[in-house]
CSV table of C-alpha atoms in Angstrom, one decimal:
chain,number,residue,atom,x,y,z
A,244,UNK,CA,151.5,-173.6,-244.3
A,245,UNK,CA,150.8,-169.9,-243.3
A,246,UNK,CA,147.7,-170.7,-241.9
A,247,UNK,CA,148.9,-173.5,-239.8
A,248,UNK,CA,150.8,-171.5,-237.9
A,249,UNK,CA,147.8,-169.6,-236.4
A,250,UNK,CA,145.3,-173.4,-236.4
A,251,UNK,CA,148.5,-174.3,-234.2
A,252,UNK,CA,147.8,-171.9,-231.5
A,253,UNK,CA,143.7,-172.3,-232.2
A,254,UNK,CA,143.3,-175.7,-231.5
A,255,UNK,CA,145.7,-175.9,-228.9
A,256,UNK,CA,143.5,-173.0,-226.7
A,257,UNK,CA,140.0,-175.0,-227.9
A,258,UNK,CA,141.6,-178.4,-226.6
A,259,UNK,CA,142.9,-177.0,-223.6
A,260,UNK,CA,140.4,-174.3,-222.6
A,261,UNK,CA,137.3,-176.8,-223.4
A,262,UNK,CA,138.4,-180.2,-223.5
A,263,UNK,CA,141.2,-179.8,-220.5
A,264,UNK,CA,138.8,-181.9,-218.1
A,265,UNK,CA,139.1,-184.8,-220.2
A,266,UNK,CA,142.5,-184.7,-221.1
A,267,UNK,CA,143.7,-184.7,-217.9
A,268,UNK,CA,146.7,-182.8,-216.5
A,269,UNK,CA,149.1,-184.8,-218.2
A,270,UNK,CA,147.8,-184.6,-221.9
A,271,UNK,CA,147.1,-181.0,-221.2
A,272,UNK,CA,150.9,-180.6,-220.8
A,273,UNK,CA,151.5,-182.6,-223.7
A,274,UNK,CA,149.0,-180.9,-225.7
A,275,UNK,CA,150.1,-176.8,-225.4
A,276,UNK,CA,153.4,-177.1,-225.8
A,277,UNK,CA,153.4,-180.0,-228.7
A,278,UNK,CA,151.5,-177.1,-230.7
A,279,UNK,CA,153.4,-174.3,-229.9
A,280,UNK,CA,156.6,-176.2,-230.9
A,281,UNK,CA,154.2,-176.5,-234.3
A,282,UNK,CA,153.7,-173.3,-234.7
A,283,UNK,CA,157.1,-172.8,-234.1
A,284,UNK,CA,158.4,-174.9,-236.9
A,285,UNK,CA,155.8,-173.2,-239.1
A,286,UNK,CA,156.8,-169.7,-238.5
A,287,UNK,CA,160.5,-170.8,-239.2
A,288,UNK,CA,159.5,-171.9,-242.5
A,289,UNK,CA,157.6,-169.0,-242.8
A,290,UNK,CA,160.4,-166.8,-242.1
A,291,UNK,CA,162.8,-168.5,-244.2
A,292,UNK,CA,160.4,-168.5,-247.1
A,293,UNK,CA,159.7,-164.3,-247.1
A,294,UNK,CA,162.5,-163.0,-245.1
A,295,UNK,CA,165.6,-165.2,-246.2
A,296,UNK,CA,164.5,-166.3,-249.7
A,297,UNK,CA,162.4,-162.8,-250.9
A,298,UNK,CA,159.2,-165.6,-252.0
A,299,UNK,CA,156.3,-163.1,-252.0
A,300,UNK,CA,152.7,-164.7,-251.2
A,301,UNK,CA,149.5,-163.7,-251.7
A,302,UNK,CA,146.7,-165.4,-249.5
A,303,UNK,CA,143.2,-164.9,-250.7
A,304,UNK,CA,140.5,-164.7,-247.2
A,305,UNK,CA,137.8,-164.3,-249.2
A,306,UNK,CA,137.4,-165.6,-252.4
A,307,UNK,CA,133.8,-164.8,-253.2
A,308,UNK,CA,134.0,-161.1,-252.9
């Protein structure tokens, strides 16, 4: 959930930036703003989880060192 948030945004600037050709205008619109309203819901969540709540998380980056 609290990386989704940031995929959101990732995939949406790949998709668009790369693939924008081939989506055409209209899935381009349909596309960044769809994700954004993703990472929107996320970071809601998000905020309600730590802020609202007091749920303290611990997300492990690297796990082999």
């Amino acid at each position: 959930m609290f990386l989704l948030a940031v995929y959101f945004l990732f995939f949406s600037a790949i998709a668009n930036g790369f693939f924008g050709r081939y989506l055409g205008v209209r899935g381009s619109q349909l596309l960044g703003p769809s994700a954004l309203f993703l990472a929107l819901l996320c970071s809601g969540t998000i905020f309600y989880e730590v802020c609202i709540q007091g749920c303290s998380t611990n997300i492990k980056l690297f796990e082999n060192f």
